[in-house]
Amino acid sequence: AQKITQTQPGMFVQEKEAVTLDCTYDTSDPSYGLFWYKQPSSGEMIFLIYQGSYDQQNATEGRYSLNFQKARKSANLVISASQLGDSAMYFCAMREDAGNMLTFGGGTRLMVKP
Amino acid sequence: DAGVTQSPTHLIKTRGQQVTLRCSPKSGHDTVSWYQQALGQGPQFIFQYYEEEERQRGNFPDRFSGHQFPNYSSELNVNALLLGDSALYLCASRYRDSTEAFFGQGTRLTVV
């Protein structure tokens, strides 16, 4: 069964600094995708970045990058130059290519300090 | 272009009642998934609909049922509500097996 673990319930970061949110996963499927979502207090899940299991390079989307270490089964999110608007819950998720469901971790609450 | 829309945004029901939540997918999307997010937890997959059929189901009892209409909109029905059904219910849509799923803002259900 697939599983996602986020070990940081809450994190503080100073505005304009970089922060890394940890995510480890477990799956027996060789083909899968890893996702990061941001959830502000409004509730909507906002897609940030995607990494396929066969992608050779780490994914980047603007200030977001995904540090993918396949052998260690980790997919950490790096946010550069943090902004006050980055304060939110962040969820790591995985979808096995053989399935249709997203499996989410428990989330990390990020708080950006001015 | 409207994204995924869900209604209602908030709902209060009494234990034992039945509830119907609605979701309109993003334009062009034909696949709809439903998730339950309890307070302080990550979302959990309930089921997915494609071509008006339930394609995959998570670990939820039969009290949870759904439907997809020809216009791809979807409903989630929950019968015999329990206090533990109180949660944010999220709908996500995508086109076929495309990578990215787009989420709505959710329906916050409170069972009293």
Coordinates of C-alpha atoms in Angstrom, one line a residue:
Chain A
A1 CA 0.0 0.0 0.0
Q2 CA 1.2 3.5 -0.7
K3 CA 2.0 5.8 2.1
I4 CA 3.2 9.4 2.5
T5 CA 4.9 10.7 5.6
Q6 CA 5.4 14.4 6.5
T7 CA 7.3 14.6 9.8
Q8 CA 7.2 18.3 10.4
P9 CA 3.8 19.4 11.8
G10 CA 4.8 23.0 11.8
M11 CA 7.6 25.2 10.6
F12 CA 8.6 28.8 10.9
V13 CA 10.7 30.7 8.3
Q14 CA 11.8 34.2 8.1
E15 CA 10.5 36.2 5.2
K16 CA 12.9 36.1 2.1
E17 CA 14.7 33.0 3.4
A18 CA 14.4 29.5 1.8
V19 CA 12.7 26.6 3.5
T20 CA 12.6 22.9 3.0
L21 CA 9.5 20.8 3.7
D22 CA 10.1 17.1 4.1
C23 CA 8.2 14.2 2.5
T24 CA 9.0 10.5 2.4
Y25 CA 6.9 7.9 0.6
D26 CA 6.5 4.2 0.2
T27 CA 5.2 2.3 -2.8
S28 CA 5.8 -1.0 -4.6
D29 CA 4.8 0.5 -7.9
P30 CA 7.8 1.4 -10.1
S31 CA 5.8 4.1 -11.9
Y32 CA 4.3 6.9 -9.8
G33 CA 4.0 10.7 -9.5
L34 CA 4.6 12.9 -6.6
F35 CA 2.8 16.2 -6.0
W36 CA 2.9 19.1 -3.6
Y37 CA -0.2 21.1 -2.8
K38 CA -0.7 24.3 -0.8
Q39 CA -3.9 24.7 1.2
P40 CA -4.6 28.2 2.6
S41 CA -7.3 28.8 5.2
S42 CA -9.9 29.1 2.5
G43 CA -9.7 25.3 2.0
E44 CA -8.8 25.0 -1.7
M45 CA -5.9 22.7 -2.6
I46 CA -3.6 24.6 -4.9
F47 CA -1.3 22.5 -7.1
L48 CA 2.4 23.6 -6.8
I49 CA 4.7 21.1 -8.5
Y50 CA 4.9 17.5 -9.9
Q51 CA 7.7 15.0 -10.2
G52 CA 7.3 11.7 -12.1
S53 CA 9.2 8.7 -10.9
Y54 CA 11.2 8.4 -14.2
D55 CA 12.0 12.1 -14.5
Q56 CA 15.7 12.5 -14.5
Q57 CA 15.8 16.1 -13.4
N58 CA 14.3 17.7 -10.3
A59 CA 11.1 19.6 -11.0
T60 CA 11.0 23.4 -10.7
E61 CA 8.2 25.9 -10.9
G62 CA 9.1 29.4 -10.1
R63 CA 10.1 29.7 -6.4
Y64 CA 9.2 26.0 -5.9
S65 CA 11.6 23.1 -6.5
L66 CA 11.3 19.5 -5.6
N67 CA 14.4 17.7 -4.3
F68 CA 13.7 14.1 -5.5
Q69 CA 15.9 11.4 -4.1
K70 CA 14.5 8.2 -5.5
A71 CA 16.7 5.7 -3.6
R72 CA 15.8 7.4 -0.3
K73 CA 12.2 7.7 -1.4
S74 CA 12.0 11.3 -0.5
A75 CA 10.5 14.3 -2.3
N76 CA 11.2 17.4 -0.4
L77 CA 9.7 20.8 -1.4
V78 CA 12.0 23.8 -1.4
I79 CA 10.5 27.2 -1.3
S80 CA 13.0 30.0 -2.1
A81 CA 12.6 33.6 -1.0
S82 CA 9.6 33.0 1.3
Q83 CA 6.8 35.5 1.2
L84 CA 4.1 36.2 3.8
G85 CA 1.5 34.8 1.4
D86 CA 3.3 31.4 1.6
S87 CA 1.9 30.9 5.1
A88 CA -0.4 27.9 4.7
M89 CA -0.7 24.1 5.0
Y90 CA 1.4 22.1 2.6
F91 CA 0.6 18.6 1.6
C92 CA 2.7 16.0 -0.2
A93 CA 0.8 13.5 -2.2
M94 CA 1.5 10.5 -4.5
R95 CA -0.4 8.7 -7.3
E96 CA 0.6 5.4 -8.5
D97 CA 0.3 5.2 -12.3
A98 CA -1.7 2.0 -12.0
G99 CA -4.3 3.8 -9.8
N100 CA -6.4 6.9 -9.8
M101 CA -6.3 8.1 -6.3
L102 CA -4.0 10.6 -4.6
T103 CA -2.6 9.6 -1.3
F104 CA -1.8 12.5 1.0
G105 CA 0.5 13.0 3.9
G106 CA -0.6 14.7 7.1
G107 CA 0.6 18.1 6.1
T108 CA 3.1 20.7 7.3
R109 CA 1.9 24.1 8.5
L110 CA 4.3 26.8 7.3
M111 CA 4.4 30.2 9.0
V112 CA 6.4 33.0 7.4
K113 CA 7.6 35.6 9.9
P114 CA 8.0 39.3 8.7
Chain B
D1 CA -12.8 30.0 -17.2
A2 CA -14.5 28.7 -14.0
G3 CA -12.5 26.3 -12.0
V4 CA -14.0 23.5 -9.9
T5 CA -17.1 24.7 -8.1
Q6 CA -18.7 23.0 -5.1
S7 CA -21.9 23.7 -3.3
P8 CA -22.9 24.4 -0.7
T9 CA -19.8 25.9 1.0
H10 CA -21.0 25.1 4.5
L11 CA -23.7 22.8 5.8
I12 CA -24.9 21.7 9.2
K13 CA -26.8 18.4 9.6
T14 CA -28.1 16.4 12.4
R15 CA -26.9 12.9 13.2
G16 CA -28.8 10.3 11.2
Q17 CA -29.8 12.6 8.4
Q18 CA -28.7 12.4 4.8
V19 CA -26.7 14.9 2.8
T20 CA -25.9 15.6 -0.9
L21 CA -22.9 17.6 -1.9
R22 CA -22.4 18.9 -5.5
C23 CA -19.4 19.4 -7.7
S24 CA -19.0 21.0 -11.2
P25 CA -15.7 20.1 -12.7
K26 CA -13.4 22.5 -14.5
S27 CA -14.4 23.1 -18.1
G28 CA -13.1 20.2 -20.3
H29 CA -12.6 17.9 -17.4
D30 CA -14.4 14.5 -17.4
T31 CA -13.0 12.8 -14.3
V32 CA -14.2 13.7 -10.8
S33 CA -12.8 12.5 -7.5
W34 CA -14.1 13.1 -4.0
Y35 CA -11.9 13.4 -0.8
Q36 CA -12.7 13.8 2.9
Q37 CA -10.5 15.9 5.0
A38 CA -10.9 15.7 8.7
L39 CA -9.7 18.6 10.8
G40 CA -5.9 18.6 11.1
Q41 CA -5.4 15.7 8.7
G42 CA -4.6 15.2 5.0
P43 CA -7.4 14.4 2.5
Q44 CA -8.5 10.8 2.1
F45 CA -9.8 9.4 -1.2
I46 CA -13.5 8.5 -1.2
F47 CA -14.1 7.5 -4.9
Q48 CA -13.6 8.6 -8.5
Y49 CA -16.1 8.8 -11.3
Y50 CA -15.4 8.6 -15.0
E51 CA -17.9 8.2 -17.8
E52 CA -20.7 8.1 -15.2
E53 CA -19.2 5.0 -13.6
E54 CA -17.4 4.7 -10.2
R55 CA -13.9 3.8 -11.3
Q56 CA -12.1 3.4 -8.0
R57 CA -13.2 3.5 -4.3
G58 CA -11.3 4.2 -1.2
N59 CA -11.9 2.7 2.2
F60 CA -15.3 4.2 3.0
P61 CA -18.5 2.5 3.9
D62 CA -21.5 2.1 1.6
R63 CA -23.2 5.0 3.4
F64 CA -21.0 7.1 1.0
S65 CA -22.3 7.0 -2.6
G66 CA -22.0 9.1 -5.6
H67 CA -23.1 9.9 -9.1
Q68 CA -21.8 11.5 -12.2
F69 CA -24.1 13.1 -14.7
P70 CA -23.7 13.3 -18.5
N71 CA -22.3 16.9 -18.2
Y72 CA -19.6 15.4 -15.9
S73 CA -20.9 17.1 -12.7
S74 CA -21.0 14.9 -9.7
E75 CA -22.8 14.4 -6.4
L76 CA -21.6 12.9 -3.2
N77 CA -24.3 11.4 -1.0
V78 CA -23.8 10.4 2.6
N79 CA -26.6 8.5 4.5
A80 CA -27.1 8.0 8.2
L81 CA -24.7 10.8 9.1
L82 CA -22.4 10.2 12.1
L83 CA -20.6 12.8 14.1
G84 CA -17.4 11.5 12.6
D85 CA -18.5 12.5 9.1
S86 CA -17.9 16.1 10.1
A87 CA -15.1 17.2 7.7
L88 CA -14.2 19.3 4.6
Y89 CA -15.3 17.5 1.5
L90 CA -13.1 18.3 -1.5
C91 CA -13.9 17.6 -5.2
A92 CA -11.1 17.3 -7.7
S93 CA -11.3 17.1 -11.5
R94 CA -9.0 16.3 -14.4
Y95 CA -9.1 15.4 -18.0
R96 CA -8.9 11.6 -18.4
D97 CA -5.5 10.5 -16.9
S98 CA -3.8 13.9 -17.2
T99 CA -1.3 14.6 -14.5
E100 CA -2.7 17.6 -12.6
A101 CA -6.0 17.5 -10.6
F102 CA -7.7 20.8 -9.8
F103 CA -9.5 21.1 -6.5
G104 CA -12.6 23.1 -5.5
Q105 CA -12.8 25.0 -2.3
G106 CA -14.7 22.3 -0.6
T107 CA -17.9 21.9 1.4
R108 CA -17.5 22.0 5.2
L109 CA -20.0 19.6 6.7
T110 CA -20.7 19.7 10.4
V111 CA -22.8 16.9 11.9
V112 CA -24.4 17.8 15.3

